[in-house]
Structure formats: structure tokens, C-alpha cells
Coordinates of C-alpha atoms in Angstrom, one line a residue:
X211 CA 0.0 0.0 0.0
X212 CA 1.3 3.5 -0.9
X213 CA 1.4 6.1 1.8
X214 CA -0.5 9.3 1.1
X215 CA 0.3 12.6 2.8
X216 CA -1.8 15.7 2.1
X217 CA -0.9 19.3 2.9
X218 CA -3.1 22.3 3.5
X219 CA -2.4 26.0 3.9
X220 CA -5.5 26.0 6.2
X221 CA -7.1 28.9 4.4
X222 CA -10.6 29.6 3.4
X223 CA -11.7 27.8 0.2
X224 CA -9.9 24.5 0.9
X225 CA -12.8 23.0 2.9
X226 CA -15.5 24.8 1.0
X227 CA -14.2 23.5 -2.3
X228 CA -12.9 20.2 -1.0
X229 CA -9.2 20.3 -2.0
X230 CA -5.7 20.0 -0.5
X231 CA -2.9 22.3 -1.5
X232 CA -0.8 19.3 -2.2
X233 CA -0.8 15.5 -1.9
X234 CA 2.2 13.2 -1.9
X235 CA 1.7 9.7 -3.3
X236 CA 4.8 7.6 -3.2
X237 CA 7.7 9.7 -4.6
X238 CA 5.4 12.2 -6.4
X239 CA 3.9 15.4 -5.0
X240 CA 1.0 17.0 -6.8
X241 CA 0.5 20.7 -6.0
X242 CA -2.7 22.6 -6.5
X243 CA -2.6 25.9 -8.3
X244 CA -0.7 28.4 -6.1
X245 CA -1.8 31.9 -6.1
X246 CA -1.4 35.2 -4.4
X247 CA -3.0 34.9 -0.9
X248 CA -1.9 35.7 2.7
X249 CA -1.9 33.3 5.6
X250 CA -5.6 33.8 6.1
X251 CA -6.5 33.1 2.5
X252 CA -7.1 36.8 1.5
X253 CA -6.3 37.4 -2.1
X254 CA -3.4 39.9 -2.5
X255 CA -2.2 42.3 -5.2
X256 CA -5.2 42.4 -7.6
X257 CA -4.0 43.5 -11.1
X258 CA -0.3 43.4 -10.2
X259 CA 1.2 40.4 -12.1
X260 CA 4.7 40.6 -10.6
X261 CA 3.6 40.9 -7.0
X262 CA 1.1 38.0 -7.5
X263 CA 3.8 35.9 -9.0
X264 CA 6.2 36.5 -6.1
X265 CA 3.5 35.7 -3.5
X266 CA 2.5 32.5 -5.5
X267 CA 6.1 31.3 -5.3
X268 CA 6.2 32.2 -1.5
X269 CA 3.1 30.0 -1.0
X270 CA 4.7 27.2 -3.0
X271 CA 7.8 27.4 -0.8
X272 CA 5.5 26.5 2.2
X273 CA 4.5 23.4 0.3
X274 CA 8.1 22.5 -0.4
X275 CA 9.1 23.1 3.3
X276 CA 6.3 20.7 4.4
X277 CA 7.7 17.9 2.3
X278 CA 11.3 18.7 2.8
X279 CA 11.6 19.2 -1.0
X280 CA 13.2 21.8 -3.1
X281 CA 12.4 23.6 -6.4
X282 CA 15.0 21.4 -8.0
X283 CA 12.6 18.5 -7.6
X284 CA 9.9 20.1 -9.7
X285 CA 9.4 17.9 -12.7
X286 CA 6.5 19.9 -14.2
X287 CA 4.7 23.1 -13.8
X288 CA 1.6 24.5 -15.4
X289 CA 1.1 28.3 -15.5
X290 CA -2.4 29.8 -16.0
X291 CA -2.2 33.4 -17.1
X292 CA -4.8 36.0 -17.9
X293 CA -3.8 38.2 -20.9
X294 CA -0.9 35.8 -21.8
X295 CA 0.5 38.1 -24.6
X296 CA 1.0 40.9 -22.1
X297 CA 2.6 38.8 -19.3
X298 CA 4.4 36.0 -21.2
X299 CA 7.8 37.8 -21.1
X300 CA 7.5 38.6 -17.4
X301 CA 6.5 34.9 -16.7
X302 CA 9.5 33.6 -18.6
X303 CA 11.9 35.9 -16.8
X304 CA 10.4 35.0 -13.4
X305 CA 10.6 31.3 -14.3
X306 CA 14.3 31.6 -15.2
X307 CA 15.0 33.5 -12.0
X308 CA 13.1 31.1 -9.8
X309 CA 14.5 27.8 -11.2
X310 CA 18.0 28.9 -12.1
X311 CA 19.7 26.1 -14.0
X312 CA 17.0 23.6 -13.2
X313 CA 14.6 23.0 -16.2
X314 CA 11.3 21.4 -15.3
X315 CA 8.8 20.7 -18.1
X316 CA 6.4 23.6 -18.4
X317 CA 3.0 24.4 -20.0
X318 CA 1.7 28.0 -20.1
X319 CA -2.0 28.4 -20.7
X320 CA -3.7 31.6 -21.5
X321 CA -7.1 31.9 -19.8
X322 CA -10.0 34.4 -19.9
X323 CA -10.2 34.7 -16.1
X324 CA -9.2 33.1 -12.8
X325 CA -11.1 32.7 -9.5
X326 CA -10.5 36.1 -7.9
X327 CA -11.3 39.5 -9.5
X328 CA -7.9 40.9 -10.6
X329 CA -6.1 37.5 -10.4
X330 CA -3.7 37.2 -13.2
X331 CA -1.6 34.1 -12.5
X332 CA -1.9 30.7 -10.9
X333 CA 0.8 27.9 -11.0
X334 CA 0.5 24.2 -10.3
X335 CA 3.4 21.9 -9.9
X336 CA 4.4 18.2 -9.9
X337 CA 7.5 17.1 -8.0
X338 CA 9.4 13.9 -7.9
X339 CA 11.3 13.4 -4.7
X340 CA 13.7 11.0 -6.4
X341 CA 15.2 14.0 -8.2
X342 CA 18.3 15.5 -6.5
X343 CA 17.4 18.3 -4.1

């Protein structure tokens, strides 16, 4: 039997919508879309792509810390971006800065809208803990 470990930020929405921020099954960690919210779940920085992106990464770092994982163990990421032509270059630059020499697979999806008014970006991840930290 494979052990399952789920993680929650304990913010509003998780119970109401019935999801975990991440779930680890064996060596794989599946991470829900991370977005710009504070520790109480309040959406931050409406309309500010760069600030939302930085807060999304900060929230992802909490998931990494829970599992004792690093960004070098990210195997895949999916970015959901409102107004992709406007923010594609900023997303690419942030991605390069965040991952450094590590190169996970990546899919970028342009969307008409996301959950919160003014939300411009959300990123989900898949990690493999067998990758070097």
C-alpha cells in the first residue's frame, strides 16, 4: 500500500471546495494551483502580475518546506495566465530566476479569467522526490 500525505495552507476555500494544496503519493507530490494569498487566504495584489507571481512562489515554498523538498525536484509546472501576450515575457523571466539552472517541463495556458477578480496568474506543480534536491 502506498502512503498518502496531504498538505493544506488552512485557508478559506480549501474546505468549501474540498481540495488540498498538495498531496504526496509515493515519490510524487502533486501541488494545486498556487496563487497570491496571505496566511488567512485573503487574495493579495489584484491586477499586479509581478507581486502576484512572487506571492504565489512564496506560498509554493511553504508546500516545499512541508515535504522537505526543493524547487530542483519540480518535474513539471503549469502556468495559467490572464492576458498571456501581455505577461508572457514577465512569466518567462520569473521562471528563469526562480528555477536557475533547473529546467522542469512547463506548460503555459492563456485563460480568460481566474477565480478572484484581478487574479492574473496561478501555477500548479508536480514534483518527484527522487530528483536531486
